[in-house]
Coordinates of C-alpha atoms (C1' of nucleotides) in Angstrom, one line a residue:
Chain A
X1020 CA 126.2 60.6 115.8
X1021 CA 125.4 63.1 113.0
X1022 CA 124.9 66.5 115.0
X1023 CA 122.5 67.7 112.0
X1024 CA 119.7 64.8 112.5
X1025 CA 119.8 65.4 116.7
X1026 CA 119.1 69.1 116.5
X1027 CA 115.6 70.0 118.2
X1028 CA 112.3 69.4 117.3
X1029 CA 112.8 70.3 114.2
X1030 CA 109.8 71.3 112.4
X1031 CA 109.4 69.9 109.2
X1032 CA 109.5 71.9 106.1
X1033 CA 105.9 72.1 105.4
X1034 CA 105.3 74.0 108.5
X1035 CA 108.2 76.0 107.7
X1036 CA 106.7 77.2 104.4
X1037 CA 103.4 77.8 106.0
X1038 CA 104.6 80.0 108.6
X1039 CA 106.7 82.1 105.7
X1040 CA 104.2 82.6 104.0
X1041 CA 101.8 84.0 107.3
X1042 CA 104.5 85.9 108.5
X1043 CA 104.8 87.8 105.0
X1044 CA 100.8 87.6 104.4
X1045 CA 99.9 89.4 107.7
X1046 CA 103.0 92.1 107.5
X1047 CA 101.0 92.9 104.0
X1048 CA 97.8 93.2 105.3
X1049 CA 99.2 95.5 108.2
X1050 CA 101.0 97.9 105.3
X1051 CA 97.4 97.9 103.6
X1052 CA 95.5 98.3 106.5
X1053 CA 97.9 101.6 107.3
X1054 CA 97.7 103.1 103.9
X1055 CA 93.6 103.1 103.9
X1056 CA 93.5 99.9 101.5
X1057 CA 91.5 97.4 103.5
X1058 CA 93.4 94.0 105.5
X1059 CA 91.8 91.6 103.4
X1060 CA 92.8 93.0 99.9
X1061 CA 96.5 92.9 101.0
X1062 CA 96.6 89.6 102.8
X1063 CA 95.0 88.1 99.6
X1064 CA 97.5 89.9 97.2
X1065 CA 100.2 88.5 98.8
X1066 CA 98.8 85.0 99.0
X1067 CA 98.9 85.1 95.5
X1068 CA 101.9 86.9 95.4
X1069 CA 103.8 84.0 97.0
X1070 CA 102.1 81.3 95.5
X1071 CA 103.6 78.8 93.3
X1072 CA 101.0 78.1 91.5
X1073 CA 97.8 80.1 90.8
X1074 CA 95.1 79.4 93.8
X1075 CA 90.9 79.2 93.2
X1076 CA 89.1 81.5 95.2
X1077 CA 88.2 78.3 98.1
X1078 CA 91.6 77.8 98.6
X1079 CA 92.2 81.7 99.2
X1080 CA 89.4 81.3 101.8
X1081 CA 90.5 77.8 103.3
X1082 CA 94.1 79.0 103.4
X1083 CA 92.9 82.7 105.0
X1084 CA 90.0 81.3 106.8
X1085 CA 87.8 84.0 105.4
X1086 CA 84.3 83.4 104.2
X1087 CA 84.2 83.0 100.3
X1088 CA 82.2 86.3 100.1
X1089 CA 84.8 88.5 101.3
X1090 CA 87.0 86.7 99.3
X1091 CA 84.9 87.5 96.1
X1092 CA 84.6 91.3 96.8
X1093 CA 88.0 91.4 97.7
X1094 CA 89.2 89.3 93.7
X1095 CA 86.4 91.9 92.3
X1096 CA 88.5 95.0 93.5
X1097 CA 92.3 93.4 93.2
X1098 CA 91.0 92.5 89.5
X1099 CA 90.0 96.5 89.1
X1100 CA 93.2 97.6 90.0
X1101 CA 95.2 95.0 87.6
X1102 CA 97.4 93.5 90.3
X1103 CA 95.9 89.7 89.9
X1104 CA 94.5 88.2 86.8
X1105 CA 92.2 85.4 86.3
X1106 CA 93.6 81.6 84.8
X1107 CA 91.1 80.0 82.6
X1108 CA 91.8 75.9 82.1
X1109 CA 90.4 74.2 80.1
X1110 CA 87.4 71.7 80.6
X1111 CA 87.3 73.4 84.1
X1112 CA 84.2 75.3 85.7
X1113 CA 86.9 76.7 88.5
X1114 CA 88.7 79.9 87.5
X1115 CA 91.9 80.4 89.4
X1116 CA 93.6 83.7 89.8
X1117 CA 97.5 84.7 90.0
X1118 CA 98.8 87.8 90.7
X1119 CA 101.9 89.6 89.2
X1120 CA 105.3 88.9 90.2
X1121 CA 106.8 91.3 89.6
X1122 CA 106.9 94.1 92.7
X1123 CA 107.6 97.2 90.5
X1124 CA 104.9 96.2 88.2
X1125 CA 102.3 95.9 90.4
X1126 CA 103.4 98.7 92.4
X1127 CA 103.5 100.2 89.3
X1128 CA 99.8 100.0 88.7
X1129 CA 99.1 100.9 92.2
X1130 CA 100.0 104.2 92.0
X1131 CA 98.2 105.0 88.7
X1132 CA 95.0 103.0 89.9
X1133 CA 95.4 106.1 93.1
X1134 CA 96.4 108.7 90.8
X1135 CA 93.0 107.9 88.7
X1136 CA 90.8 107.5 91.5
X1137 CA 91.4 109.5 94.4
X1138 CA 94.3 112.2 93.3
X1139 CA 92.4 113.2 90.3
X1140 CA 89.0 113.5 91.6
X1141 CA 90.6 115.6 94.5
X1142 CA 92.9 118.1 92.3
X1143 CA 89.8 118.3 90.1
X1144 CA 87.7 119.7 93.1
X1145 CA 90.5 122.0 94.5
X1146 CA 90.8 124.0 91.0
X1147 CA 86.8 124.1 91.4
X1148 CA 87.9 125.9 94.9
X1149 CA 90.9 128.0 93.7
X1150 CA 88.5 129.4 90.6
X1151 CA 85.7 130.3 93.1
X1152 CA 88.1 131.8 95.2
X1153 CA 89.7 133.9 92.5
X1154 CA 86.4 135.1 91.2
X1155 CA 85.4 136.0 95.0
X1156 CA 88.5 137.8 95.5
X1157 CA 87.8 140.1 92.7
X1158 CA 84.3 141.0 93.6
X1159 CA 84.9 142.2 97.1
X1160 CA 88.4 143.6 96.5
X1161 CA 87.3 146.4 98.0
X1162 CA 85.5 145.7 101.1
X1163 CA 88.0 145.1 104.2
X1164 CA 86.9 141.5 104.7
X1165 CA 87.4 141.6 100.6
X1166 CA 91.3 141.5 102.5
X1167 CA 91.0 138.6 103.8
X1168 CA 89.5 137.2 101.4
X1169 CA 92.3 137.9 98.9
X1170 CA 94.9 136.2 101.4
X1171 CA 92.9 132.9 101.6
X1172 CA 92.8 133.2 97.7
X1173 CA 96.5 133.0 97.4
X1174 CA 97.1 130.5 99.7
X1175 CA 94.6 128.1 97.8
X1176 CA 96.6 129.2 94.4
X1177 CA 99.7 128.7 96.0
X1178 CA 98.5 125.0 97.6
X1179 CA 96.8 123.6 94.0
X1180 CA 99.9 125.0 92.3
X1181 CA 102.1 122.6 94.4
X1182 CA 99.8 119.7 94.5
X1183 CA 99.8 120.1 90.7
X1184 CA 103.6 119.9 90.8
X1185 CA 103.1 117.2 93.1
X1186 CA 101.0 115.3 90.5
X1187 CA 103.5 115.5 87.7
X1188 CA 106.0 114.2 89.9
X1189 CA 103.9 111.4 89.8
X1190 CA 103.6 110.9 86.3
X1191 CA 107.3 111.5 85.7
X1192 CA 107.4 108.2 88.2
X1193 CA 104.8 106.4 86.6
X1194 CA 106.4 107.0 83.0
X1195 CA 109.7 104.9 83.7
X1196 CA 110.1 101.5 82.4
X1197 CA 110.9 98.7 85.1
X1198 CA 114.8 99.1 83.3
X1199 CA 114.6 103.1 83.8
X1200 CA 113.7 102.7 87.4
X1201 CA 117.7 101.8 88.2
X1202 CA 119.0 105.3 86.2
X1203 CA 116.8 107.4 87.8
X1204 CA 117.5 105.9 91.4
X1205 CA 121.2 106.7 90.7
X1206 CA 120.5 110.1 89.1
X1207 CA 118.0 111.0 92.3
X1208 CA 120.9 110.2 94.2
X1209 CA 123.1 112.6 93.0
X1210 CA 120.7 115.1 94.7
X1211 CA 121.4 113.8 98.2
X1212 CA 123.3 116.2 99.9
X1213 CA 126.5 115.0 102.4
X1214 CA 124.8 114.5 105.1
X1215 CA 123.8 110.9 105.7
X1216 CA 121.5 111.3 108.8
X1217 CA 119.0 110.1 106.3
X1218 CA 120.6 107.1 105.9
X1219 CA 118.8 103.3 105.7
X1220 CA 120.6 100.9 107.6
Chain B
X1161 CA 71.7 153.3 88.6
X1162 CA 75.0 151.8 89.5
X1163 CA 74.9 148.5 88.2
X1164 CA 77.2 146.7 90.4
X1165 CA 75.2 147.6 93.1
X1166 CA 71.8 146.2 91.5
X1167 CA 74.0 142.6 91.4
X1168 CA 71.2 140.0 92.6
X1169 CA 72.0 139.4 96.0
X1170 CA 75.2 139.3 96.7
X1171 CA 76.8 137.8 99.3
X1172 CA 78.5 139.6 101.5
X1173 CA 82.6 138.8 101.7
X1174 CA 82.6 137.4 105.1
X1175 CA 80.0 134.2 104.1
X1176 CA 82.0 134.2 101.2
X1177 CA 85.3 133.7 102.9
X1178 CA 83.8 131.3 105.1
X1179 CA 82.5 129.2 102.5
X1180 CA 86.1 129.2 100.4
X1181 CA 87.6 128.3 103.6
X1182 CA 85.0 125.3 104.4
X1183 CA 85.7 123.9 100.4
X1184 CA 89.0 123.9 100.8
X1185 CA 89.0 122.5 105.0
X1186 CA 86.3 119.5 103.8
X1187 CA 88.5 118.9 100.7
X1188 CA 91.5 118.3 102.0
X1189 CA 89.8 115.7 105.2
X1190 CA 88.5 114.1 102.4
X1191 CA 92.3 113.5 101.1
X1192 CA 93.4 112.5 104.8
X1193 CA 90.1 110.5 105.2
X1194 CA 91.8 108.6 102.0
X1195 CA 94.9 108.0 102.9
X1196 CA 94.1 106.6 106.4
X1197 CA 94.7 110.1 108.5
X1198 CA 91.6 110.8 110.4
X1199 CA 89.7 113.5 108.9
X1200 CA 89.5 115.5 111.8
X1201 CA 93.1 116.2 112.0
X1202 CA 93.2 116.9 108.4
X1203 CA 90.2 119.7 108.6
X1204 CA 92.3 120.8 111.8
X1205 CA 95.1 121.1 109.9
X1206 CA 93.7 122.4 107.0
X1207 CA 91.6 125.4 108.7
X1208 CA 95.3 126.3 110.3
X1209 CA 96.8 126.7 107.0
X1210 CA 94.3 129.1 106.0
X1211 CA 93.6 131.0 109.1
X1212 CA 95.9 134.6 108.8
X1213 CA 96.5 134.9 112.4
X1214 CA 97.2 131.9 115.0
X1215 CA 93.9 130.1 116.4
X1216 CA 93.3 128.9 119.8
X1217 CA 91.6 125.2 120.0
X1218 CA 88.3 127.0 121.6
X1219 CA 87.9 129.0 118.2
X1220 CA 89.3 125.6 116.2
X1221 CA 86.6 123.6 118.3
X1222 CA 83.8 126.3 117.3
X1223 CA 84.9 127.1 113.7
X1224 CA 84.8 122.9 112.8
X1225 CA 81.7 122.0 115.3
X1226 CA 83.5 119.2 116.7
X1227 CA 84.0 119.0 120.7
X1228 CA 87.2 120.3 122.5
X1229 CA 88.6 116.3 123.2
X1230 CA 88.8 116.0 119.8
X1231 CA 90.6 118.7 119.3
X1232 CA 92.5 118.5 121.9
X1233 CA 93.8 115.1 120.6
X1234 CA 94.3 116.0 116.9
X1235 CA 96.4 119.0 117.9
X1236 CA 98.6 116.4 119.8
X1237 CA 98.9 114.4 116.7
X1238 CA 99.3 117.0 114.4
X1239 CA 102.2 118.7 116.8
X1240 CA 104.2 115.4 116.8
X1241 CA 104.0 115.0 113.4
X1242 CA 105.6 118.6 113.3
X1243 CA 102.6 120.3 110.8
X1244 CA 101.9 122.5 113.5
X1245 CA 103.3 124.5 116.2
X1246 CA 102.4 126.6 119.4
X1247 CA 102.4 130.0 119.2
X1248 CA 102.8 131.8 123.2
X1249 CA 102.5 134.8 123.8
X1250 CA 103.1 136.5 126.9
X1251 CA 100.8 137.2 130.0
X1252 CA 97.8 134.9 128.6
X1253 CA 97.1 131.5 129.3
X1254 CA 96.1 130.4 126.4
X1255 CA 98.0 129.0 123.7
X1256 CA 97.1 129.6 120.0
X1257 CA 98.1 127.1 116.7
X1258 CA 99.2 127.8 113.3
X1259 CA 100.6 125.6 110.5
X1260 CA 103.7 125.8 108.6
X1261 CA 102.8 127.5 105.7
X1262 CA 105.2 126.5 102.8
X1263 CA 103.2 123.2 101.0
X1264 CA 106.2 121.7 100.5
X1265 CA 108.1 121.8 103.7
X1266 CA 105.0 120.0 105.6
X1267 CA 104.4 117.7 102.8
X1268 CA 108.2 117.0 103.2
X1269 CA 107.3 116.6 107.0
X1270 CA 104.3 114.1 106.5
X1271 CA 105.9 111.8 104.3
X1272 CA 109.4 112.0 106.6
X1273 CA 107.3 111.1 109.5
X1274 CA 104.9 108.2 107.5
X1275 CA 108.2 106.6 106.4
X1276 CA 110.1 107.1 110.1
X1277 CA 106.8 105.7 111.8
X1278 CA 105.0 103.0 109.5
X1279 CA 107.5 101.9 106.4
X1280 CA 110.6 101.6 108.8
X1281 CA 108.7 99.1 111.0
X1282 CA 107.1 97.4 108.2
X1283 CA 110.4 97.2 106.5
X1284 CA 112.5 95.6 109.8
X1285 CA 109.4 92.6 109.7
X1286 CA 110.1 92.2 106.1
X1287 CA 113.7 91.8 106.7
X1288 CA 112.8 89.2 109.4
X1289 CA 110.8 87.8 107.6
X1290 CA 113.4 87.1 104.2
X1291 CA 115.9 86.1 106.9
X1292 CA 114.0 83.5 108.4
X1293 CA 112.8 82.3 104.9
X1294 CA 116.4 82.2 104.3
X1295 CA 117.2 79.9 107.1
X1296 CA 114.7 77.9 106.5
X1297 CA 115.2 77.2 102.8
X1298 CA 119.1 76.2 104.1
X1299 CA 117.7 73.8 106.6
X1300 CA 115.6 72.1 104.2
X1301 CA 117.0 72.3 100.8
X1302 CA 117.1 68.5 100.4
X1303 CA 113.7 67.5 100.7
X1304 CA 110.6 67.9 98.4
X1305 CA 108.9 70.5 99.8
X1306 CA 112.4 72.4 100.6
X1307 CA 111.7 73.5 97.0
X1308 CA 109.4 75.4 97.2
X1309 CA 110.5 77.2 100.6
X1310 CA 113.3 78.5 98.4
X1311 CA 111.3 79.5 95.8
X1312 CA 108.7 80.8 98.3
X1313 CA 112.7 82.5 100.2
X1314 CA 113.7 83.9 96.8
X1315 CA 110.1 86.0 96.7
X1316 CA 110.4 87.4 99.8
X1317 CA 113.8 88.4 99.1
X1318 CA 113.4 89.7 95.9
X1319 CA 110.3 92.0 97.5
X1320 CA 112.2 92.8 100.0
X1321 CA 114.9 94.3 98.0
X1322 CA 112.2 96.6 96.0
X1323 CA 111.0 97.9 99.1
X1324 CA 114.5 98.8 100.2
X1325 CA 115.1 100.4 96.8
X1326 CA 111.9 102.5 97.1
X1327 CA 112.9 103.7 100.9
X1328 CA 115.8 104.7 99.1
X1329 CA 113.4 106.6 96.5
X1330 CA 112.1 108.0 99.6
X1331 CA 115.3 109.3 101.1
X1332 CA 116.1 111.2 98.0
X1333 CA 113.1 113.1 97.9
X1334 CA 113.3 113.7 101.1
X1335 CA 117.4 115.0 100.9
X1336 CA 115.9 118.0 98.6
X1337 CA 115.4 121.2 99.5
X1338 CA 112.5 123.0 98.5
X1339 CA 114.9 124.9 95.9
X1340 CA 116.1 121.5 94.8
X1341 CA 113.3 120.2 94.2
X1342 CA 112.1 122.2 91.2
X1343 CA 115.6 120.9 90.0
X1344 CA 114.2 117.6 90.4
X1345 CA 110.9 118.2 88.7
X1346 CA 112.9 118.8 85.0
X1347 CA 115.1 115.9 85.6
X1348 CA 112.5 113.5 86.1
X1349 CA 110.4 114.8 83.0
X1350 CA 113.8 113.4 80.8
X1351 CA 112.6 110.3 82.1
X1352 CA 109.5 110.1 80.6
X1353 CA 109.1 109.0 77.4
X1354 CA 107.6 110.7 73.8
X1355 CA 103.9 109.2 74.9
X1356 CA 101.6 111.4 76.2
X1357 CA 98.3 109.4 77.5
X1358 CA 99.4 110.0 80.7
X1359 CA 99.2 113.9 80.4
X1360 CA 97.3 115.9 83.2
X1361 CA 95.4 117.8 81.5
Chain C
dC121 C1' 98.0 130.4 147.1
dA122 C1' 92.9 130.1 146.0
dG123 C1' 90.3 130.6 142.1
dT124 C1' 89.7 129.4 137.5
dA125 C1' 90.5 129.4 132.4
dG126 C1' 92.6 126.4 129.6
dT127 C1' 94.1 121.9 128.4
dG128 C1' 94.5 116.7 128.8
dT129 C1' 92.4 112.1 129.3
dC130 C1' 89.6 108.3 128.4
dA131 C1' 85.3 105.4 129.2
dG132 C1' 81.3 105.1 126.8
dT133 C1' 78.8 105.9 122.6
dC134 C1' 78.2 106.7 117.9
dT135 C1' 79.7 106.1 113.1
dT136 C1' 81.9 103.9 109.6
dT137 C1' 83.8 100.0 107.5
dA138 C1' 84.5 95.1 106.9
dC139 C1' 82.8 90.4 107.0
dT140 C1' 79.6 86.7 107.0
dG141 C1' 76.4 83.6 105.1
dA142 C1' 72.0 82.7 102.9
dC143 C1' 70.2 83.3 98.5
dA144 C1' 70.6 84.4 93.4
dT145 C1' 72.9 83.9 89.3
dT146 C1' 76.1 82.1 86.0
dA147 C1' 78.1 78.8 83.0
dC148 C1' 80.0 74.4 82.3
dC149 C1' 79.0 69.5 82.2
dG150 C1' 77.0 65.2 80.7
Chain D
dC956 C1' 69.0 71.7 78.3
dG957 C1' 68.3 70.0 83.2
dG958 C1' 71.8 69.5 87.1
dT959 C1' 75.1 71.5 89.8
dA960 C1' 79.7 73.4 91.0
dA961 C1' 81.4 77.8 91.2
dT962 C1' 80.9 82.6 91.7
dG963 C1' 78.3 86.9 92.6
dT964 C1' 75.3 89.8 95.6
dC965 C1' 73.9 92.1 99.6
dA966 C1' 71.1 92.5 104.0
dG967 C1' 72.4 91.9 108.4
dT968 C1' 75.9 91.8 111.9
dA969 C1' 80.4 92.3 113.9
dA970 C1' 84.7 94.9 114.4
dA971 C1' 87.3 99.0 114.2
dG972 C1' 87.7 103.6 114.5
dA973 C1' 86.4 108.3 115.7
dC974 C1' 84.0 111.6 118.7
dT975 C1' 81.9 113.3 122.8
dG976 C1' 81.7 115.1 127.2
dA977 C1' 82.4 114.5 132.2
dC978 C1' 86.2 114.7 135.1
dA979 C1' 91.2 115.5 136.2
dC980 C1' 95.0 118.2 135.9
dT981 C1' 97.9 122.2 135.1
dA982 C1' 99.5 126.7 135.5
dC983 C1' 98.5 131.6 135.2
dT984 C1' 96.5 135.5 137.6
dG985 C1' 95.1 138.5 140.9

DNA sequence: CAGTAGTGTCAGTCTTTACTGACATTACCG
DNA sequence: CGGTAATGTCAGTAAAGACTGACACTACTG
């Protein structure tokens, strides 16, 4: 009468792994899905993420129970971004893909892959704003609206100024090693006040 | 022959202010657009930051072209999220907007209510998550496919620690002051290395 | 305390984004 | 250098998300 082999229904370990690995898959795709990346990009990514081995692209579908299309745009753009990477074997037509394992790697390159396309472009376009603002704010400097005008200018100054700060805080980030990351946790720390109404757990 | 005067049709300072302040409102929904925040709140939000006097959401309404529901909605979301506040004042009805001015305190505000409202809950299912892979791997660990629902436990664990480490990133920027944070800003740069291809400008 | 300006709500509609699946293309195989 | 398994593309469709506007509610005002 061993207790161990009468507990309940026991699922068998198979199961077990599958359901891991769905419970982990679809919490991804919901963080992705929040932050503006789209559901199928995430839920891929951490497919491959978990996966012992590297997968082909019709075991991504069969395994997600997406169509193989979606799961070829979706490789296309995880490939651009440098968080998976294709497996060539030999003698073999199929090319399998694998994605990084480790997290502060790939979050790593997520940042800079955001930085490059979507901060950039958008810091680029507010200086284009702050400029034409300045140069407005002198030619009507005299007029009453030209006022106005002068206020709005400073506050655009002021705004690109911090999102400028903002963006070298990001670089400073992106410039530590996956070793650095641990000093300059423990060196941010030392700017944490007291108070510990903040705290995680 | 005053030759400022002869300047080929200038515009006058009111179209001009109106046209700074639509750059910088359809810039900055672009951003929110981006990063999953519905544009309309972040033209809303944006045309608050600007505006030199309060505005009530019939002149918000009018100013953006978009109907009174969906400002009326926005403003709701953009007061919990603490960007924004009421402004009353006394024997009128109506109740006029304006944004918190300082760049970094409401950036300090949207990234303290992102974390409280979508990493928190996205962390707690993580930790569920690891703890049932944990379990799991214990209940199985003796036959075949036990191994890889440990290695399969050991990811989820191991990304689940970086993700607590980065809410802990999170903490600390969020424990600075806006004085602090300048502070900050030359301690990170020791952190980044002699190469500069990462350079903003 | 009736009248009404101002605000809130939400069902329906419009817009945007994501996904599917049929067809086109590629590249390895014998 | 055909044959074909695998991948790529993209028009059409489905799903998700945002916006409008009619109606409901609220609270000031006279």
């Amino acid at each position: 009468m061993p207790p161990e082999a009468a507990m309940t229904a026991k699922k068998n370990s198979q199961d077990t792994l599958h359901e891991v690995e769905d419970r982990f898959i679809e919490n991804w795709g919901d963080i992705s899905a929040l932050w503006g990346v789209n559901r199928s990009m995430g839920r891929i990514h951490a497919l491959l993420f978990l996966a012992p081995d590297p997968l082909s692209m019709e075991e991504v579908a069969t395994r997600l129970q997406i169509s193989h299309g979606n799961v070829s745009t979706s490789v296309r753009d995880l490939l651009a971004w440098g968080v998976i990477k294709r497996v060539h074997q030999s003698g073999e037509r199929k090319i399998l893909y694998e994605a990084e394992q480790d997290p502060w790697t790939w979050f790593h390159t997520c940042i800079r892959e955001r930085r490059r396309r979507e901060v950039e472009p958008v810091r680029e376009n507010l200086h284009e704003v702050k400029d034409f603002a300045r140069q407005a704010a002198k030619e009507h400097k005299d007029s009453a609206e030209g006022r106005k005008l002068a206020i709005t200018q400073a506050k655009v100054e002021n705004f690109t100024k911090y999102v400028d700060e903002f963006a070298d805080l990001i670089d400073a980030f992106l410039s530590m090693g996956s070793g650095t990351i641990g000093k300059f946790f423990r060196l941010a720390a030392k700017f944490v006040p007291k108070r510990k109404d903040l705290a995680r757990k």
